[in-house]
Amino acid sequence: MALREIRVQGDPVLEKVCKEVKEITPRTQDLIDDMIETMYEANGVGLAAPQVGILKRIVVIDVGEGPIVMINPRIISTDGEQTGDEGCLSVPGKAGCVTRPNYVMARFFNEDMQECEIEGTELLARAICHELDHLDGHLYVEKVEGGLHDVTYEEEVEE
Ligand code: ZN
């Protein structure tokens, strides 16, 4: 496993639509392992492949319950609303207020390419929405209400 460089806002790779994963090759598995390590090293709760420069539909999330690897994820249904501060490893040192669904149900493939389903509320729902946006070239800053503000390193726990 190895750390990968996290791309920051302004890098065109963050604005592109990612491609579906057709099979898990050894390179894909290396990418997933590196993404998890890079996410933990950066104290993020999620990381999407384009954030390390790879245009594949892969995200990793850990909201404190262990890593979730989502391949070709799709949001199937949402419910409710939550409004709160959100940050991104690709927009370091900043946060901003974003409204997201409070409940999300998503389908994805795991590392064995088996179809899985996940339900998340609160932080997990927010993280799923945030990370899936990356796969379509969107950053949370497009959705911020009231502008970005600076955060200290200690507060910068939310991807
Ligand atoms: Zn992000």
PDB file of C-alpha atoms and ligand atoms in Angstrom:
ATOM      1  CA  MET A   1       0.000   0.000   0.000  1.00  0.00           C
ATOM      2  CA  ALA A   2       1.101   3.511  -0.642  1.00  0.00           C
ATOM      3  CA  LEU A   3      -0.109   7.017  -0.063  1.00  0.00           C
ATOM      4  CA  ARG A   4      -1.312   8.851  -3.132  1.00  0.00           C
ATOM      5  CA  GLU A   5      -1.256  12.585  -3.771  1.00  0.00           C
ATOM      6  CA  ILE A   6      -4.634  14.209  -3.123  1.00  0.00           C
ATOM      7  CA  ARG A   7      -5.627  16.527  -5.957  1.00  0.00           C
ATOM      8  CA  VAL A   8      -6.942  19.925  -4.924  1.00  0.00           C
ATOM      9  CA  GLN A   9      -9.604  22.231  -6.304  1.00  0.00           C
ATOM     10  CA  GLY A  10      -8.517  23.684  -9.641  1.00  0.00           C
ATOM     11  CA  ASP A  11      -7.123  20.358 -10.864  1.00  0.00           C
ATOM     12  CA  PRO A  12      -9.173  19.486 -13.976  1.00  0.00           C
ATOM     13  CA  VAL A  13      -9.331  15.810 -12.974  1.00  0.00           C
ATOM     14  CA  LEU A  14     -11.814  16.803 -10.254  1.00  0.00           C
ATOM     15  CA  GLU A  15     -14.255  18.122 -12.851  1.00  0.00           C
ATOM     16  CA  LYS A  16     -14.478  15.020 -15.026  1.00  0.00           C
ATOM     17  CA  VAL A  17     -17.090  12.254 -15.103  1.00  0.00           C
ATOM     18  CA  CYS A  18     -15.579   8.935 -13.989  1.00  0.00           C
ATOM     19  CA  LYS A  19     -15.891   5.634 -15.840  1.00  0.00           C
ATOM     20  CA  GLU A  20     -17.633   2.498 -14.575  1.00  0.00           C
ATOM     21  CA  VAL A  21     -15.400  -0.270 -13.251  1.00  0.00           C
ATOM     22  CA  LYS A  22     -15.869  -3.474 -15.274  1.00  0.00           C
ATOM     23  CA  GLU A  23     -13.576  -5.807 -13.330  1.00  0.00           C
ATOM     24  CA  ILE A  24     -11.298  -5.721 -10.318  1.00  0.00           C
ATOM     25  CA  THR A  25      -7.764  -6.138 -11.573  1.00  0.00           C
ATOM     26  CA  PRO A  26      -4.719  -6.244  -9.263  1.00  0.00           C
ATOM     27  CA  ARG A  27      -4.212  -2.574 -10.168  1.00  0.00           C
ATOM     28  CA  THR A  28      -7.758  -1.757  -9.122  1.00  0.00           C
ATOM     29  CA  GLN A  29      -7.235  -3.544  -5.805  1.00  0.00           C
ATOM     30  CA  ASP A  30      -3.986  -1.603  -5.265  1.00  0.00           C
ATOM     31  CA  LEU A  31      -5.862   1.627  -5.976  1.00  0.00           C
ATOM     32  CA  ILE A  32      -8.561   0.755  -3.419  1.00  0.00           C
ATOM     33  CA  ASP A  33      -5.970  -0.150  -0.756  1.00  0.00           C
ATOM     34  CA  ASP A  34      -4.079   3.084  -1.449  1.00  0.00           C
ATOM     35  CA  MET A  35      -7.282   5.137  -1.289  1.00  0.00           C
ATOM     36  CA  ILE A  36      -8.128   3.742   2.155  1.00  0.00           C
ATOM     37  CA  GLU A  37      -4.616   4.421   3.431  1.00  0.00           C
ATOM     38  CA  THR A  38      -4.633   7.932   1.941  1.00  0.00           C
ATOM     39  CA  MET A  39      -8.048   8.688   3.477  1.00  0.00           C
ATOM     40  CA  TYR A  40      -6.886   7.629   6.957  1.00  0.00           C
ATOM     41  CA  GLU A  41      -3.593   9.505   6.667  1.00  0.00           C
ATOM     42  CA  ALA A  42      -5.505  12.686   5.771  1.00  0.00           C
ATOM     43  CA  ASN A  43      -8.107  12.173   8.550  1.00  0.00           C
ATOM     44  CA  GLY A  44     -10.917  12.122   6.010  1.00  0.00           C
ATOM     45  CA  VAL A  45     -14.181  10.205   6.277  1.00  0.00           C
ATOM     46  CA  GLY A  46     -14.256   9.553   2.552  1.00  0.00           C
ATOM     47  CA  LEU A  47     -12.232   9.670  -0.627  1.00  0.00           C
ATOM     48  CA  ALA A  48     -13.180   9.268  -4.279  1.00  0.00           C
ATOM     49  CA  ALA A  49     -10.839   7.921  -6.968  1.00  0.00           C
ATOM     50  CA  PRO A  50     -10.676  11.204  -8.935  1.00  0.00           C
ATOM     51  CA  GLN A  51      -9.244  12.840  -5.807  1.00  0.00           C
ATOM     52  CA  VAL A  52      -6.136  10.743  -6.374  1.00  0.00           C
ATOM     53  CA  GLY A  53      -6.240  11.381 -10.124  1.00  0.00           C
ATOM     54  CA  ILE A  54      -8.013   8.183 -11.244  1.00  0.00           C
ATOM     55  CA  LEU A  55     -11.238   8.562 -13.239  1.00  0.00           C
ATOM     56  CA  LYS A  56     -12.952   5.414 -11.981  1.00  0.00           C
ATOM     57  CA  ARG A  57     -16.262   5.101 -10.127  1.00  0.00           C
ATOM     58  CA  ILE A  58     -14.767   4.029  -6.798  1.00  0.00           C
ATOM     59  CA  VAL A  59     -15.216   5.641  -3.392  1.00  0.00           C
ATOM     60  CA  VAL A  60     -14.085   4.682   0.094  1.00  0.00           C
ATOM     61  CA  ILE A  61     -15.882   5.884   3.215  1.00  0.00           C
ATOM     62  CA  ASP A  62     -15.284   5.404   6.918  1.00  0.00           C
ATOM     63  CA  VAL A  63     -17.500   7.329   9.319  1.00  0.00           C
ATOM     64  CA  GLY A  64     -16.008   5.474  12.281  1.00  0.00           C
ATOM     65  CA  GLU A  65     -17.469   2.026  11.659  1.00  0.00           C
ATOM     66  CA  GLY A  66     -14.760   0.605   9.404  1.00  0.00           C
ATOM     67  CA  PRO A  67     -14.015   1.154   5.732  1.00  0.00           C
ATOM     68  CA  ILE A  68     -16.745   0.809   3.095  1.00  0.00           C
ATOM     69  CA  VAL A  69     -15.585   0.360  -0.498  1.00  0.00           C
ATOM     70  CA  MET A  70     -18.200   1.316  -3.067  1.00  0.00           C
ATOM     71  CA  ILE A  71     -17.696   0.494  -6.735  1.00  0.00           C
ATOM     72  CA  ASN A  72     -20.063   1.929  -9.367  1.00  0.00           C
ATOM     73  CA  PRO A  73     -22.324   3.305  -6.605  1.00  0.00           C
ATOM     74  CA  ARG A  74     -25.801   4.673  -7.334  1.00  0.00           C
ATOM     75  CA  ILE A  75     -28.193   6.452  -5.024  1.00  0.00           C
ATOM     76  CA  ILE A  76     -31.539   4.655  -5.167  1.00  0.00           C
ATOM     77  CA  SER A  77     -33.560   6.734  -2.737  1.00  0.00           C
ATOM     78  CA  THR A  78     -33.223   9.622  -0.326  1.00  0.00           C
ATOM     79  CA  ASP A  79     -35.364  11.094   2.398  1.00  0.00           C
ATOM     80  CA  GLY A  80     -35.378  14.106   4.658  1.00  0.00           C
ATOM     81  CA  GLU A  81     -32.867  16.899   4.917  1.00  0.00           C
ATOM     82  CA  GLN A  82     -29.840  17.837   6.993  1.00  0.00           C
ATOM     83  CA  THR A  83     -27.947  21.099   6.901  1.00  0.00           C
ATOM     84  CA  GLY A  84     -24.457  21.340   8.292  1.00  0.00           C
ATOM     85  CA  ASP A  85     -20.802  22.035   7.730  1.00  0.00           C
ATOM     86  CA  GLU A  86     -19.001  19.974   5.151  1.00  0.00           C
ATOM     87  CA  GLY A  87     -15.384  19.859   4.076  1.00  0.00           C
ATOM     88  CA  CYS A  88     -13.335  18.069   1.451  1.00  0.00           C
ATOM     89  CA  LEU A  89      -9.767  16.793   1.324  1.00  0.00           C
ATOM     90  CA  SER A  90      -9.532  18.478  -2.092  1.00  0.00           C
ATOM     91  CA  VAL A  91     -10.454  21.860  -0.578  1.00  0.00           C
ATOM     92  CA  PRO A  92      -8.036  21.895   2.361  1.00  0.00           C
ATOM     93  CA  GLY A  93      -8.583  24.167   5.326  1.00  0.00           C
ATOM     94  CA  LYS A  94     -12.122  25.154   4.339  1.00  0.00           C
ATOM     95  CA  ALA A  95     -15.667  24.195   5.209  1.00  0.00           C
ATOM     96  CA  GLY A  96     -19.100  25.358   4.230  1.00  0.00           C
ATOM     97  CA  CYS A  97     -22.741  24.749   4.967  1.00  0.00           C
ATOM     98  CA  VAL A  98     -24.445  22.224   2.681  1.00  0.00           C
ATOM     99  CA  THR A  99     -27.953  20.750   2.746  1.00  0.00           C
ATOM    100  CA  ARG A 100     -28.084  17.025   1.978  1.00  0.00           C
ATOM    101  CA  PRO A 101     -30.658  14.269   2.410  1.00  0.00           C
ATOM    102  CA  ASN A 102     -30.731  12.877   5.950  1.00  0.00           C
ATOM    103  CA  TYR A 103     -31.264   9.337   4.643  1.00  0.00           C
ATOM    104  CA  VAL A 104     -29.720   7.684   1.619  1.00  0.00           C
ATOM    105  CA  MET A 105     -30.079   4.195   0.187  1.00  0.00           C
ATOM    106  CA  ALA A 106     -27.432   3.245  -2.358  1.00  0.00           C
ATOM    107  CA  ARG A 107     -26.455   0.220  -4.400  1.00  0.00           C
ATOM    108  CA  PHE A 108     -22.889  -0.559  -5.339  1.00  0.00           C
ATOM    109  CA  PHE A 109     -20.482  -3.407  -6.025  1.00  0.00           C
ATOM    110  CA  ASN A 110     -18.004  -4.569  -3.433  1.00  0.00           C
ATOM    111  CA  GLU A 111     -14.399  -5.632  -4.082  1.00  0.00           C
ATOM    112  CA  ASP A 112     -15.675  -9.074  -5.176  1.00  0.00           C
ATOM    113  CA  MET A 113     -18.019  -7.336  -7.641  1.00  0.00           C
ATOM    114  CA  GLN A 114     -21.070  -8.526  -5.707  1.00  0.00           C
ATOM    115  CA  GLU A 115     -23.974  -6.118  -5.666  1.00  0.00           C
ATOM    116  CA  CYS A 116     -24.584  -4.624  -2.218  1.00  0.00           C
ATOM    117  CA  GLU A 117     -27.014  -2.196  -0.680  1.00  0.00           C
ATOM    118  CA  ILE A 118     -26.359   0.333   2.043  1.00  0.00           C
ATOM    119  CA  GLU A 119     -28.589   2.618   4.045  1.00  0.00           C
ATOM    120  CA  GLY A 120     -27.096   5.627   5.782  1.00  0.00           C
ATOM    121  CA  THR A 121     -28.344   8.499   7.860  1.00  0.00           C
ATOM    122  CA  GLU A 122     -26.712  11.711   9.074  1.00  0.00           C
ATOM    123  CA  LEU A 123     -22.918  11.676   8.509  1.00  0.00           C
ATOM    124  CA  LEU A 124     -22.964   8.492   6.434  1.00  0.00           C
ATOM    125  CA  ALA A 125     -25.750   9.848   4.203  1.00  0.00           C
ATOM    126  CA  ARG A 126     -23.804  13.084   3.809  1.00  0.00           C
ATOM    127  CA  ALA A 127     -20.575  11.235   3.005  1.00  0.00           C
ATOM    128  CA  ILE A 128     -22.258   9.026   0.386  1.00  0.00           C
ATOM    129  CA  CYS A 129     -23.751  12.084  -1.371  1.00  0.00           C
ATOM    130  CA  HIS A 130     -20.481  14.016  -1.184  1.00  0.00           C
ATOM    131  CA  GLU A 131     -18.329  11.167  -2.523  1.00  0.00           C
ATOM    132  CA  LEU A 132     -20.745  10.213  -5.309  1.00  0.00           C
ATOM    133  CA  ASP A 133     -20.776  13.845  -6.463  1.00  0.00           C
ATOM    134  CA  HIS A 134     -17.002  13.543  -7.009  1.00  0.00           C
ATOM    135  CA  LEU A 135     -17.615  10.720  -9.511  1.00  0.00           C
ATOM    136  CA  ASP A 136     -19.579  13.134 -11.683  1.00  0.00           C
ATOM    137  CA  GLY A 137     -17.057  15.946 -11.392  1.00  0.00           C
ATOM    138  CA  HIS A 138     -18.830  17.945  -8.694  1.00  0.00           C
ATOM    139  CA  LEU A 139     -17.357  19.487  -5.546  1.00  0.00           C
ATOM    140  CA  TYR A 140     -19.408  20.400  -2.489  1.00  0.00           C
ATOM    141  CA  VAL A 141     -18.408  24.054  -2.920  1.00  0.00           C
ATOM    142  CA  GLU A 142     -21.009  24.276  -5.723  1.00  0.00           C
ATOM    143  CA  LYS A 143     -23.718  23.570  -3.129  1.00  0.00           C
ATOM    144  CA  VAL A 144     -22.450  25.725  -0.262  1.00  0.00           C
ATOM    145  CA  GLU A 145     -24.871  28.189   1.275  1.00  0.00           C
ATOM    146  CA  GLY A 146     -23.262  31.357   2.544  1.00  0.00           C
ATOM    147  CA  GLY A 147     -19.675  30.863   1.418  1.00  0.00           C
ATOM    148  CA  LEU A 148     -16.684  28.927   2.707  1.00  0.00           C
ATOM    149  CA  HIS A 149     -14.960  29.547   5.999  1.00  0.00           C
ATOM    150  CA  ASP A 150     -11.571  28.530   7.366  1.00  0.00           C
ATOM    151  CA  VAL A 151     -11.259  25.557   9.667  1.00  0.00           C
ATOM    152  CA  THR A 152      -8.407  24.568  11.904  1.00  0.00           C
ATOM    153  CA  TYR A 153      -6.741  21.234  11.295  1.00  0.00           C
ATOM    154  CA  GLU A 154      -8.387  19.616  14.330  1.00  0.00           C
ATOM    155  CA  GLU A 155     -11.868  20.440  13.098  1.00  0.00           C
ATOM    156  CA  GLU A 156     -11.151  19.203   9.624  1.00  0.00           C
ATOM    157  CA  VAL A 157     -12.460  15.715  10.191  1.00  0.00           C
ATOM    158  CA  GLU A 158     -15.188  15.572   7.634  1.00  0.00           C
ATOM    159  CA  GLU A 159     -14.264  14.674   4.087  1.00  0.00           C
TER     160      GLU A 159
HETATM  161 ZN    ZN B   1     -14.587  15.627  -1.287  1.00  0.00          ZN
END
